[in-house]
Amino acid sequence: MSKNSTYGLGLDFGTNSVRALLVDVSSGRETATAVVAFPSGRDGIILDPKNPTLARQNPDDYLIAAETAVRKTLAAARRAEKSFSPARVIGLGVDTTGSTPLPVDAGGAPLSRRREFRRNPSAMAWLWKDHTAFAEAAEITALAAAEHPEYLAKCGGTYSSEWFFSKILHCLRVDPAVFDAAASWVECCDWIPAVLVGETRPEKIKRSRCAAGHKAMFNAEWGGLPAADFLARLDPRLGELRAYLYHETFTSDVKAGGLSPEWAVRLGLPKGLPVAVGAFDAHLGAVGAGVSPGRFVKIIGTSTCDICVWPSDQSLDDIPGLCGIVDGSVLPGFFGLEAGQSAVGDIFNWFVNEIRPGGTKIGSHAELTKKASRLKPGASGLLALDWNNGNRTILVDQRLTGLLLGQTLHTRPEEIYRSLIEATAFGARTIIERFREYGIRIDEVINCGGIAERNPLVMQIYADVTGLEMKIARSAQTCALGSAMAGAVAAGPAAGGHRNFPEAQAAMGGLKTRTYKPDPARQAVYEDIFRIYRRLHDAFGTRAWTGSLFSVMKDLLQIRDRQLH
Amino acid sequence: MSKNSTYGLGLDFGTNSVRALLVDVSSGRETATAVVAFPSGRDGIILDPKNPTLARQNPDDYLIAAETAVRKTLAAARRAEKSFSPARVIGLGVDTTGSTPLPVDAGGAPLSRRREFRRNPSAMAWLWKDHTAFAEAAEITALAAAEHPEYLAKCGGTYSSEWFFSKILHCLRVDPAVFDAAASWVECCDWIPAVLVGETRPEKIKRSRCAAGHKAMFNAEWGGLPAADFLARLDPRLGELRAYLYHETFTSDVKAGGLSPEWAVRLGLPKGLPVAVGAFDAHLGAVGAGVSPGRFVKIIGTSTCDICVWPSDQSLDDIPGLCGIVDGSVLPGFFGLEAGQSAVGDIFNWFVNEIRPGGTKIGSHAELTKKASRLKPGASGLLALDWNNGNRTILVDQRLTGLLLGQTLHTRPEEIYRSLIEATAFGARTIIERFREYGIRIDEVINCGGIAERNPLVMQIYADVTGLEMKIARSAQTCALGSAMAGAVAAGPAAGGHRNFPEAQAAMGGLKTRTYKPDPARQAVYEDIFRIYRRLHDAFGTRAWTGSLFSVMKDLLQIRDRQLH
């Protein structure tokens, strides 16, 4: 640490907890961090025993947990560096899950603070993984497909039950009292910066381009949010709401405001500290991982989020199957492109924790990984599809299911485990090929997340399957790091920060030295197997050809649903 | 027991041991039994560590083990019934595995008795599961397809590496000294009765219609064995051998001869005791289970053998995919039709013993069966193909592999276990439908074997999937019982035996009282799932339509073979 060190503070609001991370603005050194769990519900999530699709959060959990996380981080920084002082923190950034909208009153207070709504989940934040609005999502998709296909073209062809308008429309239908009481709805990533800067009136909140573009069909091409008459066709009251939402959006290099006096005291940070406009965790995570044109970022966890960028002054067709293409959602001046796999770590966890082959202990991947590492590509004769949780990209189909093929009487658990890893690699390659087909350059892949950090077998298979070098982000906390970068950019060079994200990435980001290069021999084998994977992928996942098996998985799910209900 | 009871003795030579079973000819009561393991090799099988396809047996093992098994059985009968005397045994029948041919000298002695061949596996019995002759099988199939398609039409369209001529041709190729020393080749089921009656000269041995028809392309339509010029095209020496094989075959109601003085002493049985012509285990097993027109017998073990009969005076087309259609191979006067599934119990054993889900103990099917019993048809959304060991009927394709489809992140081991049972039921139904398409009447199914006896879940699923009542043979040893019936018929009514098989079956056979009737509600669900199974079956198992996935499993096996060698 130099005596002149300045710091960016990143606040990363996850599904169960918030992390604060203090980062040296010039070196990227991560000086201190703290994680604080959300206090309400089960692991921070309000559930409904009668409705497994419901997942809500108490918005005040975010504030209580953030206050503690920041104070703990500052205390840890003081212990780590004697010369540290909160005055050296020059900017603060925020990322959150999303779409996680909450209904607010005219002053921006969550409706869940009102006595009459205090225990009402409709008045809380509707967590990203809440799927109560599946019927409304289908309704929005159908209407948009018929009348405004352009709305869907930028978000993968399907409007999801996880997203902004589905949730608001569902609230309107099932709990009109809450809907009527709401002056507006605000994404979590917009509301938290608004609270910190002390300006929560909905019309004054600086809304995130990322959230608006990826989850609310916001696009400059059609004048912002979907047209009022479109929303009114879903419900007249939804059409009326449009005027109380927003018309302008901002990228995360923009300052949302200065830290309010109240929050300066609560957090122990300087009053007026620049707070950046918020964004979603994966998008600021990609920034923290070093995303740039040609550098594809994979955030690998239970599922994956794949992010890349492309100059927004260059022409770009709609890319079928992508979750979103939004100008400025990741880096200003670039299209942010988002794709993803519905399950990656979750598939490995399913095999280890649910099937528990050979009496595998719950959570124990080590033994299977060790044995699977000794196998040669293709030597098991197995091939799997990575669809145990549906397929997000490129098929955008939640009603697809898993497949394992090639079993004999001698098939061993570690062979299945390896084939599941390979399946996710083939899924990753399918996404990369889709990007490339539409002219997006991909030179290298930067991976982040626990699996990328801890499982060299997975990374090597990804390299061998994709033919691309796999690199690992240096930081284990790229989301919080991206938020800290946003803070440093919002603060600007005059305050000791950075002029823009590329500069912040160059100074604060970096890669681990260990990388994974494709091995030509293994690559050649996987080339053959990938061709077979694509045959199965297209046979079961598309209607494209005579004799398609497209309906097979759905027919089985329909029978299942009939038998279970 | 009446004081006038007479007995049939069945000798059932399995893969690892021989069973003797003493049965009351008028009541079918099983008075005594004993099993004796073959002494040589591993579990009676001579293996080659360098060649996993090799499986041979020492022919003298059969004799040594049979002598002990008969003596133990007679001793047990004496203990069970004071009035029992070996003089009351009126006939003896023999069934064995097959095709299990052995090279013999001019006197019928196995070449393995010669000093120079004593440790030479080529001079031993070539056990049914020996697959060393896979190349020769392909050669025979190709030549027959081109020049004598009628040869293949009666045996499923493919001549197997397990069968008579493949093995002899392979011996000729790899060990000409043994081939040259052989005066003839004899099926195990022909050789053992020949030894017992003391007439082992090859030209005098009464050869089994069953073995000849099912494994050696013997058929009256073309004058017996394949033409000498056909065999000569494979190798001139094979063409020459034809004259030293056989020209006539016999059904198992025929007496092969009377027990020789030497063997009367060795076994402790009456001299001259009628010994029936031998047959294969599954065929006499079907007789023991009560096979008759309309009564379909399933012998369910690690794999299954399905047997039914059809009057040979009625016209019958060739049925594609069947392992064999042979006049008199099961019951005289009837076509014996054989089909089978390459793996049934073996698939369940694979899942329990190799995958060991949830730490299942090896061999412990009980817990999974219990949990699987609680599931409703279709409620898991899973569907499997029963091809972990290829498909014998109706696809006749050993290069097919297993498939499991419909997995989610919540799929449980018992759901997979149930889907594997269902897969074998769908495979069973596919065979039954093939028989019916060709006009074979099937009114009821009689099951035998350990799974049929001990697993009500499997039997109920079979009933619900096929829509047919599942009955269970009363005897747990239908093969040995069928052999005892053959002994009783060969002895004839004058000796206290039976005039023919139907009479023997009526007197000595029977069913358990518990049967499994289809449940209409479950049947309806399985009807839907079976349609999906057939789509997958045809997509992966046939070339019949555009976009067929026929090559998928083979392509993967080819890659596997390349990677392993």
Short mmCIF file of C-alpha atoms in Angstrom, two decimals, chain B residues 1-10 21-32 81 84 88-90 474 481 484-485 488 496-498 504-509:
data_model
loop_
_atom_site.label_atom_id
_atom_site.label_comp_id
_atom_site.label_asym_id
_atom_site.label_seq_id
_atom_site.Cartn_x
_atom_site.Cartn_y
_atom_site.Cartn_z
CA MET B 1 -46.60 -89.67 -2.04
CA SER B 2 -48.37 -92.72 -3.17
CA LYS B 3 -46.49 -95.96 -2.84
CA ASN B 4 -46.65 -96.26 -6.59
CA SER B 5 -44.98 -92.91 -7.27
CA THR B 6 -42.59 -92.83 -10.19
CA TYR B 7 -40.05 -90.12 -10.86
CA GLY B 8 -38.47 -88.19 -13.67
CA LEU B 9 -34.96 -86.90 -13.16
CA GLY B 10 -33.93 -83.61 -14.79
CA LEU B 21 -34.11 -82.38 -9.79
CA LEU B 22 -36.25 -85.37 -8.94
CA VAL B 23 -39.93 -84.89 -9.79
CA ASP B 24 -42.97 -87.02 -9.10
CA VAL B 25 -44.27 -87.91 -12.54
CA SER B 26 -47.95 -87.87 -11.59
CA SER B 27 -48.09 -84.89 -9.23
CA GLY B 28 -45.14 -82.71 -10.20
CA ARG B 29 -43.99 -82.65 -6.58
CA GLU B 30 -40.30 -81.82 -6.45
CA THR B 31 -38.98 -84.43 -4.10
CA ALA B 32 -35.26 -83.63 -4.02
CA GLU B 81 -39.33 -90.35 1.55
CA PHE B 84 -38.13 -93.95 -2.28
CA ARG B 88 -38.71 -95.73 -9.20
CA VAL B 89 -36.86 -93.26 -11.45
CA ILE B 90 -38.31 -93.98 -14.90
CA ARG B 474 -45.10 -72.95 -9.82
CA LEU B 481 -38.45 -79.65 -14.43
CA ALA B 484 -37.59 -84.29 -15.93
CA MET B 485 -40.71 -84.07 -18.12
CA ALA B 488 -40.95 -89.01 -18.29
CA GLY B 496 -45.39 -95.01 -15.76
CA GLY B 497 -44.41 -91.92 -17.76
CA HIS B 498 -46.34 -89.76 -20.16
CA ALA B 504 -46.52 -84.29 -18.85
CA GLN B 505 -47.13 -80.57 -18.49
CA ALA B 506 -50.68 -81.15 -17.27
CA ALA B 507 -49.52 -83.65 -14.67
CA MET B 508 -46.19 -82.24 -13.57
CA GLY B 509 -46.46 -78.46 -14.22
#
